[in-house]
């Protein structure tokens, strides 16, 4: 489609008729690159996943890295599944977290022991792991974080989007609603089951504002 001259001409002609039309991004999203399409899609994504807010990214790698680099505070410990994707690890290297420790793959006992050592923790897991295709025990992980009372889950839904949950909403959507309180944010990428490009982080409005 991108190489179809007639389609491109029709597309740009339609864009030129819009009052807010811009030929290109015009700059970063933060400064001048936001559009009503961005806002509309984020509102749809938040509603679709039953969250308060959403933030669009250009790729799943960028979304995972941004979440891992930005959300942990200096006072936080980060505990991540030992088979977490490289995008998460890349972001964590750049985070301000005082402690970063892996726990055994899907090993609830190991995670429980390590949670006891820290006052507050962010726990990074994946809905379905790219390495082996196995699922995280998400219900038990959520219960463990709520039981701890100082831990929150970050769920990479790259491989569970389109596979798990009603209409492919992902692993978090399979949790009983009370347990979803344990999930700080989830990352849904478009390049796997959806066959597209980009990603969205769904979370509460405060987290979205902090990420943006």
CSV table of C-alpha atoms in Angstrom, one decimal:
chain,number,residue,atom,x,y,z
A,1,UNK,CA,0.0,0.0,0.0
A,2,UNK,CA,2.8,2.4,0.9
A,3,UNK,CA,4.2,2.1,-2.7
A,4,UNK,CA,0.8,2.7,-4.4
A,5,UNK,CA,1.1,6.2,-5.8
A,6,UNK,CA,-2.6,6.6,-6.3
A,7,UNK,CA,-3.3,5.6,-2.7
A,8,UNK,CA,-0.7,7.9,-1.4
A,9,UNK,CA,-2.0,10.8,-3.4
A,10,UNK,CA,-5.6,10.2,-2.1
A,11,UNK,CA,-4.4,9.8,1.5
A,12,UNK,CA,-2.4,13.1,1.5
A,13,UNK,CA,-5.3,14.9,-0.3
A,14,UNK,CA,-7.7,13.8,2.4
A,15,UNK,CA,-5.2,14.8,5.2
A,16,UNK,CA,-4.8,18.2,3.6
A,17,UNK,CA,-8.5,18.8,4.0
A,18,UNK,CA,-8.3,18.4,7.7
A,19,UNK,CA,-8.1,21.5,9.8
A,20,UNK,CA,-5.4,20.0,12.0
A,21,UNK,CA,-3.5,18.2,9.2
A,22,UNK,CA,0.2,17.9,9.4
A,23,UNK,CA,2.5,16.4,6.9
A,24,UNK,CA,4.7,14.2,9.1
A,25,UNK,CA,5.1,13.9,12.9
A,26,UNK,CA,6.1,17.6,13.2
A,27,UNK,CA,8.3,16.6,16.1
A,28,UNK,CA,8.3,14.4,19.2
A,29,UNK,CA,5.0,13.2,20.7
A,30,UNK,CA,5.8,15.1,23.9
A,31,UNK,CA,6.2,18.5,22.2
A,32,UNK,CA,4.2,18.8,18.9
A,33,UNK,CA,3.8,15.2,17.6
A,34,UNK,CA,0.5,14.3,19.3
A,35,UNK,CA,-2.6,13.9,17.2
A,36,UNK,CA,-6.3,13.3,17.8
A,37,UNK,CA,-5.7,9.8,16.4
A,38,UNK,CA,-3.1,9.1,19.2
A,39,UNK,CA,-5.6,10.3,21.8
A,40,UNK,CA,-8.5,8.3,20.3
A,41,UNK,CA,-6.5,5.1,20.1
A,42,UNK,CA,-5.2,5.4,23.7
A,43,UNK,CA,-8.7,6.0,24.9
A,44,UNK,CA,-9.9,2.9,23.0
A,45,UNK,CA,-6.9,0.8,24.4
A,46,UNK,CA,-7.6,1.8,28.0
A,47,UNK,CA,-11.3,1.0,27.6
A,48,UNK,CA,-10.6,-2.3,25.9
A,49,UNK,CA,-8.3,-3.5,28.6
A,50,UNK,CA,-10.4,-2.1,31.5
A,51,UNK,CA,-7.7,0.4,32.6
A,52,UNK,CA,-7.9,4.1,33.3
A,53,UNK,CA,-5.3,5.2,30.8
A,54,UNK,CA,-2.9,4.1,28.1
A,55,UNK,CA,0.3,5.3,26.3
A,56,UNK,CA,1.2,4.5,22.8
A,57,UNK,CA,4.8,3.5,21.8
A,58,UNK,CA,6.5,2.9,18.4
A,59,UNK,CA,7.6,-0.6,19.3
A,60,UNK,CA,7.3,-3.3,21.9
A,61,UNK,CA,11.0,-3.0,22.7
A,62,UNK,CA,10.7,0.7,23.3
A,63,UNK,CA,7.6,0.2,25.5
A,64,UNK,CA,9.2,-2.5,27.7
A,65,UNK,CA,12.5,-0.6,28.0
A,66,UNK,CA,10.7,2.7,28.9
A,67,UNK,CA,8.6,1.0,31.6
A,68,UNK,CA,11.6,-0.8,33.1
A,69,UNK,CA,13.8,2.3,33.0
A,70,UNK,CA,11.3,4.8,34.2
A,71,UNK,CA,8.9,3.3,36.8
A,72,UNK,CA,11.3,1.9,39.4
A,73,UNK,CA,12.2,4.5,42.0
A,74,UNK,CA,15.6,4.7,43.9
A,75,UNK,CA,13.9,3.1,46.9
A,76,UNK,CA,12.5,0.2,44.9
A,77,UNK,CA,13.8,-3.2,44.5
A,78,UNK,CA,13.2,-4.8,41.1
A,79,UNK,CA,12.6,-8.6,41.0
A,80,UNK,CA,12.4,-10.0,37.5
A,81,UNK,CA,11.9,-13.5,36.1
A,82,UNK,CA,15.2,-14.9,35.0
A,83,UNK,CA,13.7,-15.5,31.5
A,84,UNK,CA,12.5,-11.9,31.1
A,85,UNK,CA,13.0,-10.5,27.6
A,86,UNK,CA,16.1,-8.4,26.7
A,87,UNK,CA,14.0,-5.3,26.3
A,88,UNK,CA,13.1,-5.4,30.0
A,89,UNK,CA,16.7,-6.0,31.0
A,90,UNK,CA,17.9,-3.2,28.7
A,91,UNK,CA,15.5,-0.8,30.5
A,92,UNK,CA,16.4,-2.0,34.0
A,93,UNK,CA,20.1,-1.3,33.4
A,94,UNK,CA,19.1,2.4,33.0
A,95,UNK,CA,16.6,2.5,35.9
A,96,UNK,CA,17.2,4.1,39.3
A,97,UNK,CA,16.3,1.0,41.2
A,98,UNK,CA,18.6,0.4,44.2
A,99,UNK,CA,18.3,-3.4,43.8
A,100,UNK,CA,17.8,-5.6,40.8
A,101,UNK,CA,17.5,-9.3,41.4
A,102,UNK,CA,16.3,-12.2,39.1
A,103,UNK,CA,14.2,-14.9,40.6
A,104,UNK,CA,13.9,-18.5,39.3
A,105,UNK,CA,11.6,-18.9,36.3
A,106,UNK,CA,8.0,-19.1,37.5
A,107,UNK,CA,9.4,-19.9,40.9
A,108,UNK,CA,6.9,-18.6,43.4
A,109,UNK,CA,8.9,-19.8,46.4
A,110,UNK,CA,12.1,-18.0,45.3
A,111,UNK,CA,10.1,-14.8,44.7
A,112,UNK,CA,8.4,-15.0,48.1
A,113,UNK,CA,11.7,-15.3,49.8
A,114,UNK,CA,13.2,-12.3,47.9
A,115,UNK,CA,10.1,-10.2,48.5
A,116,UNK,CA,10.6,-10.5,52.3
A,117,UNK,CA,14.1,-8.8,51.9
A,118,UNK,CA,12.7,-5.6,50.5
A,119,UNK,CA,10.3,-2.8,51.7
A,120,UNK,CA,8.9,-2.3,48.2
A,121,UNK,CA,9.3,-4.1,44.9
A,122,UNK,CA,8.3,-4.1,41.3
A,123,UNK,CA,8.0,-7.6,39.9
A,124,UNK,CA,8.6,-8.0,36.1
A,125,UNK,CA,7.0,-11.0,34.4
A,126,UNK,CA,5.6,-12.1,31.0
A,127,UNK,CA,2.1,-13.4,30.3
A,128,UNK,CA,3.6,-16.0,27.9
A,129,UNK,CA,7.4,-16.3,27.8
A,130,UNK,CA,9.0,-16.0,24.4
A,131,UNK,CA,11.8,-18.5,25.2
A,132,UNK,CA,9.6,-21.6,25.8
A,133,UNK,CA,6.1,-20.5,25.2
A,134,UNK,CA,5.0,-21.3,28.8
A,135,UNK,CA,2.6,-19.1,30.8
A,136,UNK,CA,3.4,-17.2,34.0
A,137,UNK,CA,1.4,-18.4,37.1
A,138,UNK,CA,-0.2,-14.9,37.0
A,139,UNK,CA,-3.0,-15.6,39.6
A,140,UNK,CA,-0.5,-16.9,42.1
A,141,UNK,CA,1.9,-14.0,41.4
A,142,UNK,CA,-0.9,-11.4,41.9
A,143,UNK,CA,-1.9,-13.1,45.1
A,144,UNK,CA,1.7,-13.1,46.3
A,145,UNK,CA,2.1,-9.3,45.6
A,146,UNK,CA,-1.2,-8.4,47.3
A,147,UNK,CA,-0.3,-10.6,50.2
A,148,UNK,CA,3.1,-8.8,50.5
A,149,UNK,CA,1.3,-5.4,50.3
A,150,UNK,CA,4.4,-3.6,49.0
A,151,UNK,CA,4.9,-5.2,45.6
A,152,UNK,CA,3.4,-4.5,42.2
A,153,UNK,CA,3.4,-6.5,39.0
A,154,UNK,CA,4.6,-5.3,35.6
A,155,UNK,CA,3.3,-7.7,32.9
A,156,UNK,CA,4.8,-8.0,29.4
A,157,UNK,CA,1.9,-9.2,27.3
A,158,UNK,CA,3.8,-9.3,24.0
A,159,UNK,CA,3.1,-13.0,23.4
A,160,UNK,CA,-0.1,-13.3,25.3
A,161,UNK,CA,-1.9,-10.5,23.5
A,162,UNK,CA,-4.2,-12.1,20.9
A,163,UNK,CA,-3.8,-15.5,22.6
A,164,UNK,CA,-5.1,-15.4,26.1
A,165,UNK,CA,-8.3,-13.8,27.5
A,166,UNK,CA,-11.6,-12.7,26.0
A,167,UNK,CA,-11.0,-11.3,22.5
A,168,UNK,CA,-7.2,-11.7,23.0
A,169,UNK,CA,-7.0,-9.1,25.8
A,170,UNK,CA,-4.1,-11.0,27.3
A,171,UNK,CA,-3.1,-12.7,30.5
A,172,UNK,CA,-4.1,-10.0,33.0
A,173,UNK,CA,-7.6,-10.1,31.7
A,174,UNK,CA,-7.9,-13.7,32.9
A,175,UNK,CA,-7.3,-12.7,36.5
A,176,UNK,CA,-10.3,-12.3,38.9
A,177,UNK,CA,-11.0,-8.5,39.0
A,178,UNK,CA,-9.9,-8.1,42.7
A,179,UNK,CA,-6.5,-9.6,41.8
A,180,UNK,CA,-5.9,-7.1,39.0
A,181,UNK,CA,-5.1,-4.5,41.7
A,182,UNK,CA,-1.7,-6.1,41.9
A,183,UNK,CA,-0.9,-5.1,38.3
A,184,UNK,CA,0.8,-1.7,38.0
A,185,UNK,CA,1.1,-1.8,34.2
A,186,UNK,CA,0.9,-4.2,31.3
A,187,UNK,CA,2.6,-3.9,27.9
A,188,UNK,CA,0.7,-5.0,24.8
A,189,UNK,CA,2.7,-5.2,21.6
A,190,UNK,CA,1.2,-5.2,18.1
A,191,UNK,CA,3.9,-7.1,16.2
A,192,UNK,CA,3.1,-10.7,17.3
A,193,UNK,CA,-0.5,-12.0,17.1
A,194,UNK,CA,-1.9,-8.7,15.9
A,195,UNK,CA,0.5,-8.5,12.9
A,196,UNK,CA,1.1,-4.8,13.3
A,197,UNK,CA,3.7,-2.3,14.6
A,198,UNK,CA,3.9,-0.5,17.9
A,199,UNK,CA,2.8,-1.1,21.4
A,200,UNK,CA,0.7,0.3,24.2
A,201,UNK,CA,1.2,0.5,27.9
A,202,UNK,CA,-2.1,0.3,29.9
A,203,UNK,CA,-2.1,1.6,33.5
A,204,UNK,CA,-3.6,4.2,35.7
A,205,UNK,CA,-3.5,7.9,34.8
A,206,UNK,CA,-0.8,8.8,37.2
A,207,UNK,CA,1.5,6.1,35.8
A,208,UNK,CA,0.8,7.2,32.3
A,209,UNK,CA,1.6,10.8,33.0
A,210,UNK,CA,4.9,9.7,34.7
A,211,UNK,CA,5.8,7.6,31.7
A,212,UNK,CA,4.9,10.4,29.2
